[in-house]
mmCIF file of C-alpha atoms in Angstrom:
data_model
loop_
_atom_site.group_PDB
_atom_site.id
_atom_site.type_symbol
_atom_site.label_atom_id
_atom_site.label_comp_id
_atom_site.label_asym_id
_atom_site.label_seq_id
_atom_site.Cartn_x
_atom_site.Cartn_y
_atom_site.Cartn_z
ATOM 1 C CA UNK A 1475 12.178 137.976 53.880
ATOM 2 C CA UNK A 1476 11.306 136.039 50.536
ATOM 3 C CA UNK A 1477 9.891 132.712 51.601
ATOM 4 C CA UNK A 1478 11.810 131.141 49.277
ATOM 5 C CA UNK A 1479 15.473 132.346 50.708
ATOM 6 C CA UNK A 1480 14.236 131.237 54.218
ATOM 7 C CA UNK A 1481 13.717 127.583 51.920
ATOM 8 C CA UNK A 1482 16.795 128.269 50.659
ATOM 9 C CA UNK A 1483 18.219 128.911 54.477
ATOM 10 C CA UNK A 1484 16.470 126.078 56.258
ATOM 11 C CA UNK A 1485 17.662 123.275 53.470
ATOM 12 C CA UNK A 1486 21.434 124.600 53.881
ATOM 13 C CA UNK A 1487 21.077 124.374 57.799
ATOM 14 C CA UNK A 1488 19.770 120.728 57.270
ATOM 15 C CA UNK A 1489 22.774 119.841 54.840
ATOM 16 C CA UNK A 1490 25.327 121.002 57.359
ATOM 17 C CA UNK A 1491 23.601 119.253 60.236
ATOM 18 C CA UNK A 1492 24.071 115.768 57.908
ATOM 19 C CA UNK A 1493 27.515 116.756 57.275
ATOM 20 C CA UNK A 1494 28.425 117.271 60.917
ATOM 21 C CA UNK A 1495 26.599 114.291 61.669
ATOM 22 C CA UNK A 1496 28.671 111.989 59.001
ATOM 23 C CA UNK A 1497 31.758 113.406 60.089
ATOM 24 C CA UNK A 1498 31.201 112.532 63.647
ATOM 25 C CA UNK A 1499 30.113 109.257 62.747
ATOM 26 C CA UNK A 1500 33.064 108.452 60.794
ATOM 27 C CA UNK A 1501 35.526 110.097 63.615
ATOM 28 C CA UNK A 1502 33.964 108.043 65.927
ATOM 29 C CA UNK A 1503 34.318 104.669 63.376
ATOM 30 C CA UNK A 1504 37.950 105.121 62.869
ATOM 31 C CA UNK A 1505 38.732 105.694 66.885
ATOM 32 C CA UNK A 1506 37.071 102.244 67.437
ATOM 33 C CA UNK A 1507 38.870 100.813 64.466
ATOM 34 C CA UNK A 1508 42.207 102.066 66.189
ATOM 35 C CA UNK A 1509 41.394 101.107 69.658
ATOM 36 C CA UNK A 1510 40.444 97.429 68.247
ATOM 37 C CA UNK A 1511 43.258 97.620 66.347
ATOM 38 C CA UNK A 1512 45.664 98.595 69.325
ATOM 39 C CA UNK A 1513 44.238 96.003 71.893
ATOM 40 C CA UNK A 1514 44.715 93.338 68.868
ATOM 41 C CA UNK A 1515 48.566 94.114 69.056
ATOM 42 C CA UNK A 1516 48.158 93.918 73.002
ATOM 43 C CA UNK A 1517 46.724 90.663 73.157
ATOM 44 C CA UNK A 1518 49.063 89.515 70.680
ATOM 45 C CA UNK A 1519 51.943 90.597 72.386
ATOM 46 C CA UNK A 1520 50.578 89.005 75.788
ATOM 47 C CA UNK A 1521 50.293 85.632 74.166
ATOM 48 C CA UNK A 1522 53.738 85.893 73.111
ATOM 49 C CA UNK A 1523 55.028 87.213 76.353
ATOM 50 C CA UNK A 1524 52.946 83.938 77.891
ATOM 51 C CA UNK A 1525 54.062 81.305 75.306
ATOM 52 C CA UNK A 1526 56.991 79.262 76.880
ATOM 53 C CA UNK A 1527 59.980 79.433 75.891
ATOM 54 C CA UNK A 1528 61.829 77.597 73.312
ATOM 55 C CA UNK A 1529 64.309 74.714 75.310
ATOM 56 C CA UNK A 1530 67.579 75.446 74.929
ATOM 57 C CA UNK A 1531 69.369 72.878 72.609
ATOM 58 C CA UNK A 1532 71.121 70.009 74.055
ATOM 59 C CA UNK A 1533 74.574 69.391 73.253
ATOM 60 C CA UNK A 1534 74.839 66.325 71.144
ATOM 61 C CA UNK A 1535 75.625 62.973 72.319
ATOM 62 C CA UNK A 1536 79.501 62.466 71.581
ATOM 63 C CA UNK A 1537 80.201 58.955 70.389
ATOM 64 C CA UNK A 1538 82.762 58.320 72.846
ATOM 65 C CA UNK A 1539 79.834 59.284 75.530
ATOM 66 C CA UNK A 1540 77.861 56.928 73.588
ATOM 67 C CA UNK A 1541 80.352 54.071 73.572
ATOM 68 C CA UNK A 1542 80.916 54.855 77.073
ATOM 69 C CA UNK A 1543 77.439 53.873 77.600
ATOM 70 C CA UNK A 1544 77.242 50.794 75.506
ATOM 71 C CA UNK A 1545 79.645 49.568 77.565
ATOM 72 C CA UNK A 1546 78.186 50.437 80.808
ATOM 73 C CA UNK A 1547 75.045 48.471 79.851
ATOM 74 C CA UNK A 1548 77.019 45.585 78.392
ATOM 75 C CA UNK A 1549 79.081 45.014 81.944
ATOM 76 C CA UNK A 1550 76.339 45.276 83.628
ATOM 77 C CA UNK A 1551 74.179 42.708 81.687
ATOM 78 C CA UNK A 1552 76.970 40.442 81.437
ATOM 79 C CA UNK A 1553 77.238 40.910 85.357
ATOM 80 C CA UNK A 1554 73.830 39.822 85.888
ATOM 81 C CA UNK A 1555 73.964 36.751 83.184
ATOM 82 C CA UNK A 1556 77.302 35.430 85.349
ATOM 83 C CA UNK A 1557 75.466 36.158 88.872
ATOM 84 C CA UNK A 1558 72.603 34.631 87.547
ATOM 85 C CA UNK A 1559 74.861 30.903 86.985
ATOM 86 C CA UNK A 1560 75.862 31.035 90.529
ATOM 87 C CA UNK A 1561 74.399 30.702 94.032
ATOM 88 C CA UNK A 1562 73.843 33.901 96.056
ATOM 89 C CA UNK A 1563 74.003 34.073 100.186
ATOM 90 C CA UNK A 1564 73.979 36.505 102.596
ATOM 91 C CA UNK A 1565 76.193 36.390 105.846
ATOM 92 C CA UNK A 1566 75.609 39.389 108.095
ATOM 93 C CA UNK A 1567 76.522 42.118 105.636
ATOM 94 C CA UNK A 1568 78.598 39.855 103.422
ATOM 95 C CA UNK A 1569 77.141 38.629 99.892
ATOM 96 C CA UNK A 1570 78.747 35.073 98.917
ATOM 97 C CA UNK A 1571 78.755 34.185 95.319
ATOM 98 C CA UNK A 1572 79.651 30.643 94.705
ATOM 99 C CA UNK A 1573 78.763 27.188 92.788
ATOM 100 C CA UNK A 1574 77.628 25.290 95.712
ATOM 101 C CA UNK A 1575 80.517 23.477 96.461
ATOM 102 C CA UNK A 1576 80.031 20.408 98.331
ATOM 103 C CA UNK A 1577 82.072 19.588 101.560
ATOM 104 C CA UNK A 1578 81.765 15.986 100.698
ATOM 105 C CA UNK A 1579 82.687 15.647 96.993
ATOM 106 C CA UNK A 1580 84.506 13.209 95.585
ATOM 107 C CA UNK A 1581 88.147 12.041 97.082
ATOM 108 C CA UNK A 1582 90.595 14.639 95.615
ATOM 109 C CA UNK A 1583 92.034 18.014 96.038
ATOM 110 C CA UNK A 1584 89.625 21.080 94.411
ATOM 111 C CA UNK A 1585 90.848 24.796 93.270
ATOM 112 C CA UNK A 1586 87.317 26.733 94.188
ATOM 113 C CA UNK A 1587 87.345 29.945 94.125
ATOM 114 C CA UNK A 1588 83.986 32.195 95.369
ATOM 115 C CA UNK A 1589 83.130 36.216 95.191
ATOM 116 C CA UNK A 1590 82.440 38.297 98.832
ATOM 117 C CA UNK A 1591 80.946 41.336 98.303
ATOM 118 C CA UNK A 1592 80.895 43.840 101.265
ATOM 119 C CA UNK A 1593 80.001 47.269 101.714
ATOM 120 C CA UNK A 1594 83.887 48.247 101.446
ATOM 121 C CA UNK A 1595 84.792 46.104 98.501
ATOM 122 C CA UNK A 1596 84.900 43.109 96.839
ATOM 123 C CA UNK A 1597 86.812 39.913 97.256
ATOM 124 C CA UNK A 1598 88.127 37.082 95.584
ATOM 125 C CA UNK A 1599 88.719 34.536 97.441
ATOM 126 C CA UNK A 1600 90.455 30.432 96.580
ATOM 127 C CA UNK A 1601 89.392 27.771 98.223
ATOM 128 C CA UNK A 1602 92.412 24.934 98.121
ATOM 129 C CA UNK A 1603 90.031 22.046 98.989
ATOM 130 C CA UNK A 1604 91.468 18.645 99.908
ATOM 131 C CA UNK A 1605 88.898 15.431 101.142
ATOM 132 C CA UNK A 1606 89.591 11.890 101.841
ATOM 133 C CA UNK A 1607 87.843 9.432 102.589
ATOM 134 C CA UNK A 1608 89.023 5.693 104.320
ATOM 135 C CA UNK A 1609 87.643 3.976 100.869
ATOM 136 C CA UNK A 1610 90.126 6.445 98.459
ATOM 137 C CA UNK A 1611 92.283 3.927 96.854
ATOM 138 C CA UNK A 1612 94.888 6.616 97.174
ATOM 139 C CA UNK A 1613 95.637 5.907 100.822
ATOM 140 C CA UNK A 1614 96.996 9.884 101.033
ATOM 141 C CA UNK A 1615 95.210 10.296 104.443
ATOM 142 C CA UNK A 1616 96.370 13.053 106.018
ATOM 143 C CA UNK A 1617 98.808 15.402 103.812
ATOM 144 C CA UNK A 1618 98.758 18.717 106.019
ATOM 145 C CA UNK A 1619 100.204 20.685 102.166
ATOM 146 C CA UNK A 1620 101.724 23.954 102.330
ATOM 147 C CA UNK A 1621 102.052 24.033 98.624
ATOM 148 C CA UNK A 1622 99.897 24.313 95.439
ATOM 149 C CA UNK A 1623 101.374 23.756 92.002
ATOM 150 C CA UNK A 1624 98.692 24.713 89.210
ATOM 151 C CA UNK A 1625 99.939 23.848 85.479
ATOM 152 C CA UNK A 1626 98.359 25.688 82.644
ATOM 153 C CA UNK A 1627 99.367 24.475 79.335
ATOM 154 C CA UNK A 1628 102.772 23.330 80.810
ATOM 155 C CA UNK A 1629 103.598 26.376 82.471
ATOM 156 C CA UNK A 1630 103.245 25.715 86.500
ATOM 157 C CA UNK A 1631 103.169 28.573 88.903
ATOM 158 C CA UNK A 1632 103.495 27.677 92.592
ATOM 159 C CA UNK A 1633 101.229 29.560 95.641
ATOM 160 C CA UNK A 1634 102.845 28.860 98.935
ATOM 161 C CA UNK A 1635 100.907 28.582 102.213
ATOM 162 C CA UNK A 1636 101.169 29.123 106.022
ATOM 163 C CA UNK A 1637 100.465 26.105 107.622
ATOM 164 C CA UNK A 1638 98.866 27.979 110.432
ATOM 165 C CA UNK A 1639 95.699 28.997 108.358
ATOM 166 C CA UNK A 1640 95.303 25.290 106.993
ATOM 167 C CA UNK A 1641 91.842 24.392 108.268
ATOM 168 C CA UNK A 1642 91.707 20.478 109.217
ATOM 169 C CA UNK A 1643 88.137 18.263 110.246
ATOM 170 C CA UNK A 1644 87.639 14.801 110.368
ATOM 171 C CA UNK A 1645 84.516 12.939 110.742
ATOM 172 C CA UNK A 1646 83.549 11.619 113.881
ATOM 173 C CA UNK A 1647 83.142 8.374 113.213
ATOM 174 C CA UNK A 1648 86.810 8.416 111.110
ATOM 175 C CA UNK A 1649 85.463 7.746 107.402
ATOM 176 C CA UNK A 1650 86.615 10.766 106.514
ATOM 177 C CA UNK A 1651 88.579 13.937 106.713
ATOM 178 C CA UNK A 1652 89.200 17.391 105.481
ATOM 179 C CA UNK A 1653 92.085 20.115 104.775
ATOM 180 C CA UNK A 1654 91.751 23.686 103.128
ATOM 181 C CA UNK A 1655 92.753 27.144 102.822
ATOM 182 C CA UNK A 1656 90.670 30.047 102.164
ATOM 183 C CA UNK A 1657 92.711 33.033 101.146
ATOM 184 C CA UNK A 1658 92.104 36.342 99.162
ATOM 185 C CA UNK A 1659 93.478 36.474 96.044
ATOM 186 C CA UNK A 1660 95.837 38.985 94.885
ATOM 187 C CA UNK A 1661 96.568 40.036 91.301
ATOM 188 C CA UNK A 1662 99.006 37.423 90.678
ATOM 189 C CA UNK A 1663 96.803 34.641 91.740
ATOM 190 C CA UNK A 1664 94.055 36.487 89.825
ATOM 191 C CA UNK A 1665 95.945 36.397 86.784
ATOM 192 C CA UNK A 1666 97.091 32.768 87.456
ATOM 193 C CA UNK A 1667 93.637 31.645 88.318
ATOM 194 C CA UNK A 1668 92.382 33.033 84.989
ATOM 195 C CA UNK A 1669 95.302 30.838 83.019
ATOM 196 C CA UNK A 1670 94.380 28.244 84.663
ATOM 197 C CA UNK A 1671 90.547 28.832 83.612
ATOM 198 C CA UNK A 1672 91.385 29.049 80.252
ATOM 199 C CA UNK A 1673 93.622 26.618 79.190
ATOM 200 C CA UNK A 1674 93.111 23.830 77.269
ATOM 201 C CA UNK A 1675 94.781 21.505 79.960
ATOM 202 C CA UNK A 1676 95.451 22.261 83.388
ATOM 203 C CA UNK A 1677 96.188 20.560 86.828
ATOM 204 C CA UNK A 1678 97.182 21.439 90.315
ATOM 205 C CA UNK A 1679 99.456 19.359 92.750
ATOM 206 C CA UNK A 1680 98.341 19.952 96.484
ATOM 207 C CA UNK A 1681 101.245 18.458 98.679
ATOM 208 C CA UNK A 1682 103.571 19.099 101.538
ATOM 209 C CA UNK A 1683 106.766 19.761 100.094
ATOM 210 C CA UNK A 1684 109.179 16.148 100.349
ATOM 211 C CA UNK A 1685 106.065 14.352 101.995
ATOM 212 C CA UNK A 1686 102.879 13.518 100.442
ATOM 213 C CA UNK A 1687 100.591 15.076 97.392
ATOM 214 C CA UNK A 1688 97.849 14.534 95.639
ATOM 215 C CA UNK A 1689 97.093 15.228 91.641
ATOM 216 C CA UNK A 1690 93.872 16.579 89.887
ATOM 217 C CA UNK A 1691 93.462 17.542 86.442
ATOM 218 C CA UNK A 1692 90.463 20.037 86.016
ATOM 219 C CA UNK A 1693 88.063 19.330 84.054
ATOM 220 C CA UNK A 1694 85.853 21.641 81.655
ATOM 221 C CA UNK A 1695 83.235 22.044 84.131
ATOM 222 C CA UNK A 1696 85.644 23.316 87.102
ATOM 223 C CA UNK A 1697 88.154 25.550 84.156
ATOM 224 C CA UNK A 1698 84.720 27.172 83.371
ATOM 225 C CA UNK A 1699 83.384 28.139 86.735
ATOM 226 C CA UNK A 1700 86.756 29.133 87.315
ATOM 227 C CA UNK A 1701 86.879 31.450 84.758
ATOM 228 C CA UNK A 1702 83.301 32.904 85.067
ATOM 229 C CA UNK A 1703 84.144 33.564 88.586
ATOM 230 C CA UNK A 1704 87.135 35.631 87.754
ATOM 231 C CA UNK A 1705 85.139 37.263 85.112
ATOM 232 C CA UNK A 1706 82.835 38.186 87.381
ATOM 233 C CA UNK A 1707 85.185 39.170 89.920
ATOM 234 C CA UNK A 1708 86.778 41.925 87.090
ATOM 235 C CA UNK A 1709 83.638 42.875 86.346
ATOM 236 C CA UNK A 1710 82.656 43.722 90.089
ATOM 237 C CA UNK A 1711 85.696 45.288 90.122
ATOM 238 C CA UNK A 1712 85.373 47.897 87.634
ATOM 239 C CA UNK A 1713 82.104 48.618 88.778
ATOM 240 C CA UNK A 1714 83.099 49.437 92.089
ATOM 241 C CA UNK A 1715 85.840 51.316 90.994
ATOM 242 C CA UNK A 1716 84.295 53.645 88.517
#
């Protein structure tokens, strides 16, 4: 054989071997693109699979809810401004809220009324508060009333007692003595203690009816813990019924 075909021979082996070669190389390049390409959508996909999801949308506040609210918060602040006026004390499971009344104001007859709060409820309670002393110029001394006339702004309204529940004490020494009754108020004593709160003039006549009595006309000081108490008492109220 020529030398020159065996040349010939040996260059066209060594051309195909570089083609195979290339072609392997590049078969092999474009696998590894794929496979990078494919675990690229993979992890992809996994961090969307992981990513939380989205919260669902809340349903918008409605403005009734809203004003529903508002008003919660505004009874309850008022609640705690009116509290916050009076004295607190506890009695066993009972929570008193009153002005400090005094046992030995000054000669007269007193419409007082106080807050219990207990774990079924909550009371309002009037205090019909009569003291005398041997120096009132009044000389009513004993009176024993079964009646209570309160006048608001000319209207008068009359509560009736039972003379077994009036509470008497008198001093040891005789100076001075005491009658009252403490009773729960109902809604038409609520309403008429709230009148009587806020008017611009009101009285009350404590007496025994045909016998004795004995006049006060409240002043701005009693009309407005009167009415703060029965504010507070509403208040309470709607709390504890909600």
């Amino acid at each position: 054989m020529k030398t020159s075909r065996i040349v010939l021979i040996a260059v066209l082996c060594y051309v195909l071997l570089i083609a195979g070669g290339l072609g392997a190389y590049f078969l092999l390049k474009g696998e590894k693109s794929v496979q990078e390409a494919r675990e690229s959508v993979k992890a992809a996909q996994s961090l969307q699979e992981e990513k939380p999801a989205a919260p669902e949308t809340m349903p918008k506040e409605t403005e009734e809810e809203r004003q529903k609210k508002a008003a919660a918060t505004a009874r309850e602040n008022r609640i705690e401004e009116l509290k916050s006026h009076m004295q607190e004390r506890q009695k066993g499971d009972m929570t008193y809220y009153t002005f400090g009344y005094s046992d030995k104001p000054a000669p007269g007859v007193y419409l007082r009324p106080f807050i219990i709060e207990t774990g079924s409820g909550v009371l309002l309670k009037h205090d019909v508060y009569y003291y005398y002393t041997i120096n009132d110029p009044a000389g009513t001394n004993w009176i024993f009333g079964d009646h209570l006339d309160i006048t608001a702004d000319g209207v008068t309204e009359t509560e009736a007692f039972d003379p077994e529940k009036l509470h008497k004490f008198m001093a040891v020494n005789a100076e001075s003595l005491s009658e009252n009754y403490v009773l729960t108020a109902d809604k038409t004593i609520v309403a008429l203690l709230k009148r009587a709160g806020n008017a611009k003039k009101a009285n009350i006549r404590y007496y025994k009816r045909g016998e004795k009595e004995r006049y006060h006309t409240l002043t701005a000081e009693e009309k407005k813990r009167i009415r703060e108490t029965v504010e507070l008492y509403e208040l309470m109220k709607a709390e504890e019924d909600m």
